[in-house]
Amino acid sequence: MSAQQTIHVGGEWRSAASGATREIIDPADATVFALVAEGGTEDTDAAVAAARRAFDEGEWPRTPVAERAALLRRVADLLQRNREALGALESRDAGKTLEEGRVDVDCVADAFRYFADLVMNESGGRVVDAGSDEIHSVVVHEPVGVCALITPWNYPLLQASWKIAPALAAGNTFVVKPSEITPLTTVELIHLLEEAGLPAGVANIVTGAGDPVGARLAEHPDVDLVSFTGGLSSGTKVMRAAADSVKKVALELGGKNPNVVFADACESDEDFDTAVDQALNAAFIHSGQVCSAGSRLIVEESRRERFVGELARRAEKIRLGRGTDHGVECGPLVSPQQLAKTEEYVASALAEGAVLRAGGRRPEGEGYEGYFYRPTVLDQCHREMRVVREEVFGPVLTVETFRTEDEAVALANDTEYGLAGAVWTADPGRARRVAGRLRHGTVWINDFHPYLPQAEWGGFGKSGIGRELGPAGLAEYREAKHIYQNLAPRPVRWFAG
Ligand code: NAD
């Protein structure tokens, strides 16, 4: 295995200046399957300098919108052409199933197409009525400049693309720093951007650790914007580091997402089956390593026993294994740290009085040498428990109950986060009432997890600042500029002398 050149600066692929490398681990069997460059401060500074040059002197920020949009569409086509390979790489690196890896690639291609369409359909600027025929006033939107894009390990390609596509559509240059655990598909994406014809220096990547690479990007005086997706504690560090240079900051952080099930959503056997099935999906897809995972089931007390019984029965049947193996429904956790964290949360919940209904253990036997953990259902939970308040980011579902609508809303909003939540009910009035009262950036009614590239994604509270996707996801990467032109200038005579 040779150390790869995974740092891309000013159009050149390089090893780390220090020569350091990092092993990339397959979480399904804990073996090393790739080596990447372990970048440091010197590599980061070189990447920022290249992005700065490409922004200040290069053609990309001044490239006509139609050409930028055409490039984004070429990238989408290349992604689709490489769907199988990219899906498989994502599956191996992040431990997700192959089908999830493929779906991620489709979603990424959609995001590139969406932002291409969005910029193509815009008008050039907004003319403002200044109250005089002698004044021409217009508001235009310009690229922010050099963007630092820092991403997590759970949806590596997707999260990078939700930043890269709008950043490029708006005419910015960037340095991306993928998670050190799962950098491989982001490196591949930079290759595809090159293949699509992006000028050198516009797209730069530094593989390496959060500190120093991410930390340096966040504080760097030549970076104009930092867009970060990751955990709350790293996000607050990024915000502090960005303060001295007063750069724009966008944060997509964690979630502790409620899935509220009213009794009227479970009346027929068919509706009951749908609600249980979706609760299972909400909590356990990608082994719960999803920022919007429905990790808090809040079910009406009268239905608790039947609902949790069925949920636990089905959770026990989930087939774990390597994501690329046939029939596997859930892969491993991404790292030994994530596994240990999950085990620790389950132990603390049980010590605090939760009742284990499914899982609560690692699977045994051949094929489980990696970081596997059984999907876990914890009944009889309450809001004081750590497992209810803090993001586990593993396959752990807690169950709380309510008796009234007000109680359900209060429980669902009782979190410092506010990323996403769902309400299940057969009553349309209640659906709209509850959706209106939930303090979360996305609310699903009788569904869980879907998102649309046209609709903003992001959180209330400590789930973040700003939005990705949708028109607001493009606006993050722009500065508004008011151009006020006096067509008949005259002296003002404020000062008499
Ligand atoms: P993390 O915070 O550990 O790491 C995220 C990224 O930040 C990585 O690239 C890491 O190297 C980097 N980083 C770490 N310390 C840094 C520092 N001091 N300065 C700058 N960069 C630093 O998060 P993770 O464990 O990779 O990802 C899981 C978290 O991401 C969860 O909390 C999850 O909810 C969140 N997430 C949120 C969304 C969303 O859309 N809101 C999407 C996916 C994941």
Coordinates of C-alpha atoms and ligand atoms in Angstrom, one line a residue:
M1 CA 0.0 0.0 0.0
S2 CA 1.6 3.3 -1.0
A3 CA 0.9 6.6 0.6
Q4 CA -1.6 8.4 -1.6
Q5 CA -1.4 12.0 -2.7
T6 CA -4.7 13.1 -1.3
I7 CA -3.9 16.8 -0.8
H8 CA -4.8 19.0 -3.8
V9 CA -3.4 22.5 -3.9
G10 CA -3.5 24.9 -6.9
G11 CA -4.3 22.1 -9.3
E12 CA -1.5 19.7 -8.1
W13 CA -1.9 16.4 -6.1
R14 CA 0.6 16.1 -3.3
S15 CA 1.6 14.2 -0.2
A16 CA 1.7 16.0 3.1
A17 CA 4.6 18.5 3.5
S18 CA 5.7 16.5 6.5
G19 CA 5.4 13.2 4.7
A20 CA 2.9 12.0 7.3
T21 CA 0.2 9.5 6.4
R22 CA -2.9 8.1 8.0
E23 CA -4.4 4.7 7.8
I24 CA -8.0 4.4 6.7
I25 CA -9.8 1.6 8.5
D26 CA -12.6 -0.6 7.2
P27 CA -15.1 -0.4 10.1
A28 CA -16.6 -3.8 9.2
D29 CA -13.4 -5.7 10.0
A30 CA -11.1 -3.2 11.6
T31 CA -8.4 -3.6 8.9
V32 CA -6.5 -0.9 7.1
F33 CA -7.5 -0.6 3.5
A34 CA -6.1 2.8 2.4
L35 CA -3.5 5.3 3.2
V36 CA -4.0 9.1 2.9
A37 CA -1.8 12.1 3.4
E38 CA -2.0 13.5 6.9
G39 CA -1.9 17.2 6.2
G40 CA -0.8 19.9 8.6
T41 CA -0.7 23.6 9.0
E42 CA 1.8 24.1 6.2
D43 CA -0.4 22.2 3.7
T44 CA -3.5 24.1 4.9
D45 CA -1.8 27.5 4.5
A46 CA -0.7 26.5 1.0
A47 CA -4.2 25.4 0.1
V48 CA -5.7 28.7 1.4
A49 CA -3.1 30.7 -0.6
A50 CA -4.0 28.8 -3.8
A51 CA -7.7 29.4 -3.2
R52 CA -7.1 33.0 -2.4
R53 CA -5.1 33.5 -5.7
A54 CA -7.7 31.7 -7.7
F55 CA -10.4 34.0 -6.2
D56 CA -8.5 37.3 -6.4
E57 CA -6.8 36.7 -9.8
G58 CA -8.5 33.7 -11.4
E59 CA -11.4 33.5 -13.9
W60 CA -13.9 31.4 -11.8
P61 CA -15.6 34.2 -9.9
R62 CA -16.0 36.1 -13.2
T63 CA -17.1 33.1 -15.3
P64 CA -20.6 33.6 -16.7
V65 CA -23.3 31.9 -14.8
A66 CA -24.2 29.6 -17.7
E67 CA -20.7 28.2 -17.8
R68 CA -20.6 27.6 -14.1
A69 CA -24.0 25.9 -14.2
A70 CA -22.8 23.8 -17.2
L71 CA -19.8 22.6 -15.1
L72 CA -22.0 21.7 -12.2
R73 CA -24.1 19.6 -14.6
R74 CA -21.0 17.9 -15.9
V75 CA -20.1 17.0 -12.4
A76 CA -23.5 15.5 -11.8
D77 CA -23.1 13.4 -14.9
L78 CA -19.7 12.2 -13.8
L79 CA -21.0 11.3 -10.4
Q80 CA -23.7 9.3 -12.0
R81 CA -21.2 7.6 -14.3
N82 CA -19.1 6.6 -11.2
R83 CA -22.1 5.7 -9.1
E84 CA -21.2 2.1 -8.4
A85 CA -17.6 2.8 -7.6
L86 CA -18.3 5.8 -5.4
G87 CA -21.2 4.0 -3.7
A88 CA -19.0 1.1 -2.9
L89 CA -16.2 3.3 -1.6
E90 CA -18.5 5.2 0.6
S91 CA -20.0 1.9 1.9
R92 CA -16.5 0.6 2.8
D93 CA -15.2 3.8 4.3
A94 CA -18.3 4.9 6.3
G95 CA -19.7 1.4 7.0
K96 CA -23.0 2.0 5.3
T97 CA -24.8 -0.5 3.1
L98 CA -24.0 -0.4 -0.6
E99 CA -27.5 0.7 -1.4
E100 CA -27.2 3.7 1.0
G101 CA -23.9 4.5 -0.7
R102 CA -25.6 4.5 -4.1
V103 CA -28.5 6.6 -2.9
D104 CA -26.0 9.1 -1.5
V105 CA -24.4 9.5 -4.9
D106 CA -27.8 10.1 -6.5
C107 CA -28.6 12.7 -3.9
V108 CA -25.3 14.4 -4.5
A109 CA -25.8 14.5 -8.2
D110 CA -29.3 16.0 -7.6
A111 CA -27.7 18.7 -5.4
F112 CA -25.3 19.7 -8.2
R113 CA -28.1 19.9 -10.7
Y114 CA -30.3 21.8 -8.3
F115 CA -27.8 24.5 -7.7
A116 CA -27.0 24.7 -11.4
D117 CA -30.7 25.3 -12.1
L118 CA -31.1 27.8 -9.3
V119 CA -28.3 30.1 -10.5
M120 CA -29.5 29.8 -14.1
N121 CA -33.0 30.9 -13.1
E122 CA -32.0 34.0 -11.2
S123 CA -32.4 37.5 -12.4
G124 CA -29.2 39.6 -12.3
G125 CA -30.0 41.8 -9.4
R126 CA -32.9 43.5 -7.6
V127 CA -33.6 47.1 -8.7
V128 CA -34.6 49.2 -5.7
D129 CA -36.8 52.3 -6.1
A130 CA -34.7 55.1 -4.6
G131 CA -37.5 57.6 -5.1
S132 CA -35.9 59.6 -7.9
D133 CA -35.4 59.1 -11.7
E134 CA -31.8 60.4 -11.2
I135 CA -30.8 57.5 -9.0
H136 CA -30.2 53.9 -10.2
S137 CA -30.1 51.6 -7.3
V138 CA -29.6 47.8 -7.6
V139 CA -28.7 45.0 -5.2
V140 CA -26.5 42.3 -6.6
H141 CA -25.1 39.2 -5.0
E142 CA -21.4 38.3 -5.2
P143 CA -19.4 35.3 -4.1
V144 CA -18.1 35.5 -0.5
G145 CA -14.5 34.6 -1.5
V146 CA -12.4 31.8 -0.1
C147 CA -14.6 29.2 1.7
A148 CA -13.4 26.6 4.2
L149 CA -15.6 23.6 4.1
I150 CA -15.3 21.1 7.0
T151 CA -17.3 17.9 7.0
P152 CA -18.1 14.9 9.2
W153 CA -17.8 11.1 8.6
N154 CA -21.4 9.9 8.4
Y155 CA -22.3 11.3 5.0
P156 CA -18.9 12.3 3.7
L157 CA -19.7 12.8 0.0
L158 CA -23.2 14.2 0.6
Q159 CA -22.1 16.7 3.2
A160 CA -19.2 17.9 1.2
S161 CA -21.4 18.3 -1.9
W162 CA -24.1 20.3 0.0
K163 CA -21.3 22.9 0.5
I164 CA -19.2 22.5 -2.7
A165 CA -22.1 22.7 -5.1
P166 CA -23.5 26.1 -3.9
A167 CA -20.0 27.5 -3.2
L168 CA -19.1 26.8 -6.9
A169 CA -22.5 27.9 -8.2
A170 CA -22.0 31.3 -6.5
G171 CA -18.4 31.7 -7.9
N172 CA -16.3 31.0 -4.8
T173 CA -13.1 29.1 -4.4
F174 CA -12.6 26.7 -1.5
V175 CA -10.6 24.4 0.6
V176 CA -12.4 21.3 1.8
K177 CA -11.3 19.3 4.8
P178 CA -13.1 16.0 5.0
S179 CA -13.3 13.9 8.2
E180 CA -10.0 12.2 8.8
I181 CA -11.9 8.9 9.3
T182 CA -13.7 9.0 5.9
P183 CA -11.9 11.2 3.4
L184 CA -11.9 8.9 0.3
T185 CA -15.0 9.9 -1.6
T186 CA -14.3 13.6 -1.1
V187 CA -10.9 13.1 -2.7
E188 CA -12.6 11.3 -5.6
L189 CA -15.0 14.2 -5.9
I190 CA -12.1 16.7 -6.3
H191 CA -10.8 14.4 -9.1
L192 CA -14.2 14.7 -10.8
L193 CA -14.3 18.5 -10.5
E194 CA -10.9 18.5 -12.2
E195 CA -12.2 16.2 -14.9
A196 CA -15.3 18.4 -15.4
G197 CA -12.9 21.3 -16.2
L198 CA -12.8 23.4 -13.1
P199 CA -9.8 25.8 -13.3
A200 CA -6.8 25.0 -11.1
G201 CA -6.9 26.5 -7.6
V202 CA -10.7 26.8 -7.3
A203 CA -11.1 23.4 -5.5
N204 CA -8.5 22.4 -2.9
I205 CA -8.5 19.6 -0.4
V206 CA -6.4 19.0 2.7
T207 CA -6.8 15.6 4.3
G208 CA -5.9 15.6 8.0
A209 CA -7.1 16.0 11.5
G210 CA -9.6 18.5 12.9
D211 CA -6.8 20.1 14.8
P212 CA -4.6 21.3 13.1
V213 CA -6.2 21.4 9.6
G214 CA -9.8 22.3 10.5
A215 CA -8.7 24.6 13.3
R216 CA -6.3 26.5 11.0
L217 CA -8.9 26.9 8.3
A218 CA -11.4 28.3 10.8
E219 CA -8.9 30.9 12.1
H220 CA -7.1 31.7 8.9
P221 CA -7.3 35.4 8.1
D222 CA -7.5 34.7 4.3
V223 CA -10.6 32.6 4.6
D224 CA -13.8 34.5 4.2
L225 CA -16.3 31.9 5.2
V226 CA -16.2 28.7 7.2
S227 CA -19.0 26.2 6.7
F228 CA -18.8 23.4 9.2
T229 CA -20.9 20.2 9.6
G230 CA -20.1 18.1 12.6
G231 CA -20.6 17.8 16.4
L232 CA -21.5 20.5 18.8
S233 CA -18.2 20.7 20.6
S234 CA -16.1 21.0 17.4
G235 CA -18.7 23.5 16.1
T236 CA -18.3 25.9 19.0
K237 CA -14.5 25.7 18.6
V238 CA -14.9 26.6 15.0
M239 CA -17.0 29.6 15.9
R240 CA -14.5 30.8 18.4
A241 CA -11.6 30.4 16.1
A242 CA -13.5 32.3 13.3
A243 CA -14.3 35.2 15.6
D244 CA -11.0 37.2 15.4
S245 CA -11.1 37.4 11.6
V246 CA -14.9 38.0 11.7
K247 CA -15.5 35.5 8.9
K248 CA -18.9 34.3 8.0
V249 CA -19.8 31.1 9.9
A250 CA -22.3 28.4 9.0
L251 CA -22.8 25.5 11.3
E252 CA -24.7 22.3 10.8
L253 CA -24.5 20.5 14.1
G254 CA -26.1 17.6 15.9
G255 CA -29.7 16.7 16.7
K256 CA -31.8 14.8 19.3
N257 CA -34.7 14.3 17.1
P258 CA -38.2 13.5 18.4
N259 CA -40.6 11.1 16.6
V260 CA -44.0 11.8 18.0
V261 CA -46.6 9.0 17.5
F262 CA -50.3 9.7 18.4
A263 CA -52.6 6.8 19.1
D264 CA -54.8 7.8 16.1
A265 CA -51.9 7.0 13.8
C266 CA -52.0 3.4 14.9
E267 CA -55.7 2.5 14.6
S268 CA -55.7 0.1 11.7
D269 CA -53.2 -2.7 11.5
E270 CA -51.8 -1.2 8.3
D271 CA -51.3 2.2 9.9
F272 CA -49.7 0.6 12.9
D273 CA -47.3 -1.3 10.8
T274 CA -46.3 1.8 8.8
A275 CA -45.7 3.9 12.0
V276 CA -43.6 1.1 13.5
D277 CA -41.7 0.5 10.3
Q278 CA -40.9 4.1 9.9
A279 CA -39.9 4.5 13.6
L280 CA -37.4 1.7 13.0
N281 CA -36.1 3.3 9.9
A282 CA -35.9 6.7 11.6
A283 CA -33.7 5.4 14.4
F284 CA -31.6 2.7 12.9
I285 CA -30.7 3.6 9.3
H286 CA -26.9 3.8 9.0
S287 CA -26.8 2.4 12.6
G288 CA -28.3 5.7 13.9
Q289 CA -25.2 7.7 12.7
V290 CA -27.5 10.3 11.1
C291 CA -27.8 13.9 12.4
S292 CA -31.5 13.7 11.9
A293 CA -32.0 10.2 13.4
G294 CA -35.3 9.8 15.1
S295 CA -33.6 8.7 18.3
R296 CA -36.4 9.8 20.7
L297 CA -39.7 7.9 20.2
I298 CA -42.4 9.8 22.0
V299 CA -45.5 7.6 21.8
E300 CA -49.0 8.1 23.3
E301 CA -49.1 6.1 26.5
S302 CA -52.2 4.1 25.5
R303 CA -50.3 2.5 22.6
R304 CA -46.8 2.2 24.2
E305 CA -46.8 -1.5 25.0
R306 CA -48.0 -2.7 21.6
F307 CA -45.8 -0.2 19.7
V308 CA -42.6 -0.8 21.7
G309 CA -43.2 -4.6 21.7
E310 CA -43.4 -4.7 17.9
L311 CA -40.5 -2.2 17.4
A312 CA -38.3 -4.3 19.7
R313 CA -39.3 -7.5 17.9
R314 CA -38.3 -6.1 14.6
A315 CA -35.2 -4.4 15.9
E316 CA -33.9 -7.8 17.0
K317 CA -34.3 -9.1 13.5
I318 CA -32.2 -6.4 11.8
R319 CA -29.4 -8.1 9.9
L320 CA -26.0 -6.6 10.6
G321 CA -22.9 -7.1 8.5
R322 CA -20.5 -5.6 6.0
G323 CA -22.4 -3.0 4.0
T324 CA -21.5 -4.6 0.7
D325 CA -22.7 -8.1 1.6
H326 CA -26.0 -9.3 0.2
G327 CA -29.0 -9.0 2.6
V328 CA -27.3 -6.8 5.1
E329 CA -29.5 -4.1 6.5
C330 CA -27.2 -2.2 8.8
G331 CA -23.4 -1.8 8.9
P332 CA -21.0 -1.2 11.7
L333 CA -20.4 1.9 13.7
V334 CA -17.6 4.0 12.1
S335 CA -14.9 3.7 14.7
P336 CA -14.0 2.0 18.1
Q337 CA -14.6 5.4 19.7
Q338 CA -18.1 5.6 18.4
L339 CA -18.7 2.0 19.6
A340 CA -17.4 2.8 23.0
K341 CA -19.5 5.9 23.2
T342 CA -22.6 4.0 22.3
E343 CA -21.9 1.3 24.9
E344 CA -21.3 3.9 27.5
Y345 CA -24.6 5.7 26.8
V346 CA -26.6 2.4 27.0
A347 CA -24.9 1.5 30.3
S348 CA -25.7 5.0 31.8
A349 CA -29.3 4.7 30.6
L350 CA -29.7 1.3 32.3
A351 CA -28.1 2.6 35.5
E352 CA -30.6 5.5 35.4
G353 CA -33.6 3.1 35.2
A354 CA -34.2 2.5 31.5
V355 CA -35.6 -0.9 30.5
L356 CA -33.8 -2.8 27.7
R357 CA -36.3 -4.1 25.1
A358 CA -33.9 -4.9 22.3
G359 CA -30.1 -5.0 21.6
G360 CA -27.9 -3.5 24.2
R361 CA -24.9 -5.6 23.1
R362 CA -22.4 -6.2 20.4
P363 CA -23.2 -9.1 18.1
E364 CA -21.0 -12.2 18.5
G365 CA -19.4 -14.6 16.1
E366 CA -17.6 -14.6 12.8
G367 CA -18.1 -11.6 10.5
Y368 CA -18.4 -9.1 13.4
E369 CA -14.7 -8.3 13.9
G370 CA -15.5 -4.6 13.2
Y371 CA -17.4 -2.1 15.3
F372 CA -20.8 -3.6 15.3
Y373 CA -23.6 -2.9 17.9
R374 CA -27.1 -4.3 17.9
P375 CA -30.0 -1.9 17.4
T376 CA -31.1 -1.0 20.9
V377 CA -34.5 0.0 22.2
L378 CA -34.6 1.5 25.7
D379 CA -38.1 1.8 27.2
Q380 CA -39.2 3.8 30.3
C381 CA -36.9 6.7 29.5
H382 CA -37.4 10.2 30.9
R383 CA -36.1 13.7 30.1
E384 CA -33.5 13.7 32.9
M385 CA -31.5 10.8 31.4
R386 CA -28.3 11.6 29.6
V387 CA -29.3 9.2 26.8
V388 CA -32.4 11.3 26.2
R389 CA -30.7 14.7 26.3
E390 CA -27.4 14.0 24.5
E391 CA -26.7 12.9 20.9
V392 CA -25.5 9.2 21.0
F393 CA -25.0 8.9 17.2
G394 CA -25.4 5.2 17.4
P395 CA -28.3 2.6 17.1
V396 CA -30.0 3.6 20.3
L397 CA -33.7 4.5 20.5
T398 CA -35.2 5.9 23.7
V399 CA -39.0 5.7 24.5
E400 CA -40.9 8.3 26.3
T401 CA -44.7 8.6 26.6
F402 CA -47.4 11.3 26.7
R403 CA -51.1 11.6 27.4
T404 CA -52.0 15.0 25.8
E405 CA -51.0 17.0 22.7
D406 CA -49.5 19.7 24.9
E407 CA -47.4 17.1 26.7
A408 CA -46.2 15.6 23.4
V409 CA -45.1 19.0 22.1
A410 CA -43.4 19.9 25.3
L411 CA -41.4 16.7 25.3
A412 CA -40.5 17.0 21.6
N413 CA -39.2 20.6 22.2
D414 CA -37.4 19.7 25.4
T415 CA -33.9 19.6 23.8
E416 CA -31.1 22.0 23.3
Y417 CA -31.0 20.9 19.7
G418 CA -33.7 21.5 17.0
L419 CA -32.7 19.8 13.8
A420 CA -35.6 17.6 12.8
G421 CA -38.7 15.9 14.1
A422 CA -41.8 14.0 13.1
V423 CA -45.4 13.8 14.1
W424 CA -47.6 10.8 13.3
T425 CA -51.3 11.3 13.4
A426 CA -54.5 10.7 11.3
D427 CA -55.9 14.1 12.3
P428 CA -55.0 16.7 9.8
G429 CA -55.7 19.6 12.2
R430 CA -53.5 18.1 14.8
A431 CA -50.8 17.4 12.3
R432 CA -50.6 21.1 11.3
R433 CA -50.9 22.3 14.9
V434 CA -48.1 20.1 16.2
A435 CA -45.9 20.8 13.1
G436 CA -46.4 24.5 13.7
R437 CA -45.3 24.2 17.4
L438 CA -42.2 22.1 16.9
R439 CA -39.0 24.1 17.2
H440 CA -37.1 22.1 14.7
G441 CA -35.6 23.0 11.2
T442 CA -37.4 20.1 9.5
V443 CA -40.8 18.7 10.5
W444 CA -42.2 15.6 8.9
I445 CA -45.8 14.7 9.1
N446 CA -46.4 10.9 8.7
D447 CA -42.9 10.4 7.4
F448 CA -39.3 10.5 8.5
H449 CA -36.0 11.4 6.9
P450 CA -36.8 12.6 3.4
Y451 CA -35.4 15.9 2.3
L452 CA -35.5 17.8 -0.9
P453 CA -32.6 19.8 -2.5
Q454 CA -35.1 22.7 -3.0
A455 CA -36.0 22.9 0.7
E456 CA -33.7 24.4 3.3
W457 CA -32.0 22.0 5.7
G458 CA -30.6 23.1 9.1
G459 CA -31.4 23.6 12.7
F460 CA -32.9 25.7 15.5
G461 CA -31.0 26.1 18.8
K462 CA -27.7 24.3 19.1
S463 CA -28.3 22.4 15.8
G464 CA -26.6 25.2 14.1
I465 CA -26.5 28.5 12.3
G466 CA -27.6 29.0 8.7
R467 CA -29.1 26.6 6.2
E468 CA -27.9 24.3 3.5
L469 CA -29.9 23.4 0.3
G470 CA -32.7 25.6 -1.1
P471 CA -32.2 29.3 -2.0
A472 CA -30.8 30.0 1.5
G473 CA -28.2 27.3 1.0
L474 CA -26.9 29.4 -2.0
A475 CA -27.2 32.7 -0.1
E476 CA -24.8 31.4 2.5
Y477 CA -22.1 31.6 -0.1
R478 CA -22.8 35.2 -1.2
E479 CA -22.4 38.7 -0.1
A480 CA -25.2 41.2 -1.0
K481 CA -23.9 44.5 -2.5
H482 CA -25.9 47.6 -3.0
I483 CA -24.8 49.6 -6.0
Y484 CA -26.3 53.2 -5.9
Q485 CA -25.6 55.3 -9.0
N486 CA -26.3 59.0 -9.1
L487 CA -27.1 59.8 -12.7
A488 CA -27.0 63.6 -12.1
P489 CA -24.5 64.4 -9.4
R490 CA -24.6 67.9 -7.8
P491 CA -22.8 69.4 -4.7
V492 CA -24.5 68.5 -1.4
R493 CA -23.5 71.8 0.4
W494 CA -23.8 70.3 3.8
F495 CA -20.6 72.2 4.7
A496 CA -21.0 75.8 4.0
G497 CA -17.3 76.7 3.6
Ligands
NAD1 P1 -16.8 16.1 14.5 O1 -17.2 17.4 15.1 O2 -15.9 15.3 15.4 O3 -15.9 16.4 13.2 C1 -16.5 17.1 12.1 C2 -15.3 17.7 11.3 O4 -14.7 18.7 12.1 C3 -14.2 16.7 11.0 O5 -13.7 17.0 9.7 C4 -13.2 17.0 12.0 O6 -11.9 16.6 11.7 C5 -13.3 18.5 12.2 N1 -12.9 19.1 13.4 C6 -12.7 18.5 14.6 N2 -12.3 19.4 15.5 C7 -12.1 20.5 14.8 C8 -11.7 21.8 15.2 N3 -11.3 22.1 16.5 N4 -11.7 22.8 14.3 C9 -12.1 22.6 13.1 N5 -12.5 21.4 12.6 C10 -12.5 20.4 13.5 O7 -18.1 15.4 14.0 P2 -18.2 13.9 13.5 O8 -18.0 13.0 14.6 O9 -17.3 13.8 12.3 O10 -19.6 13.9 12.9 C11 -20.7 13.6 13.7 C12 -21.5 14.9 14.1 O11 -21.8 15.6 12.9 C13 -22.8 14.6 14.8 O12 -22.9 15.5 15.9 C14 -23.8 14.9 13.7 O13 -25.1 15.2 14.3 C15 -23.2 16.0 13.0 N6 -23.8 16.1 11.6 C16 -24.7 17.1 11.4 C17 -25.3 17.2 10.2 C18 -26.3 18.3 9.9 O14 -26.8 18.4 8.7 N7 -26.7 19.1 10.9 C19 -25.0 16.3 9.2 C20 -24.1 15.2 9.4 C21 -23.5 15.2 10.7

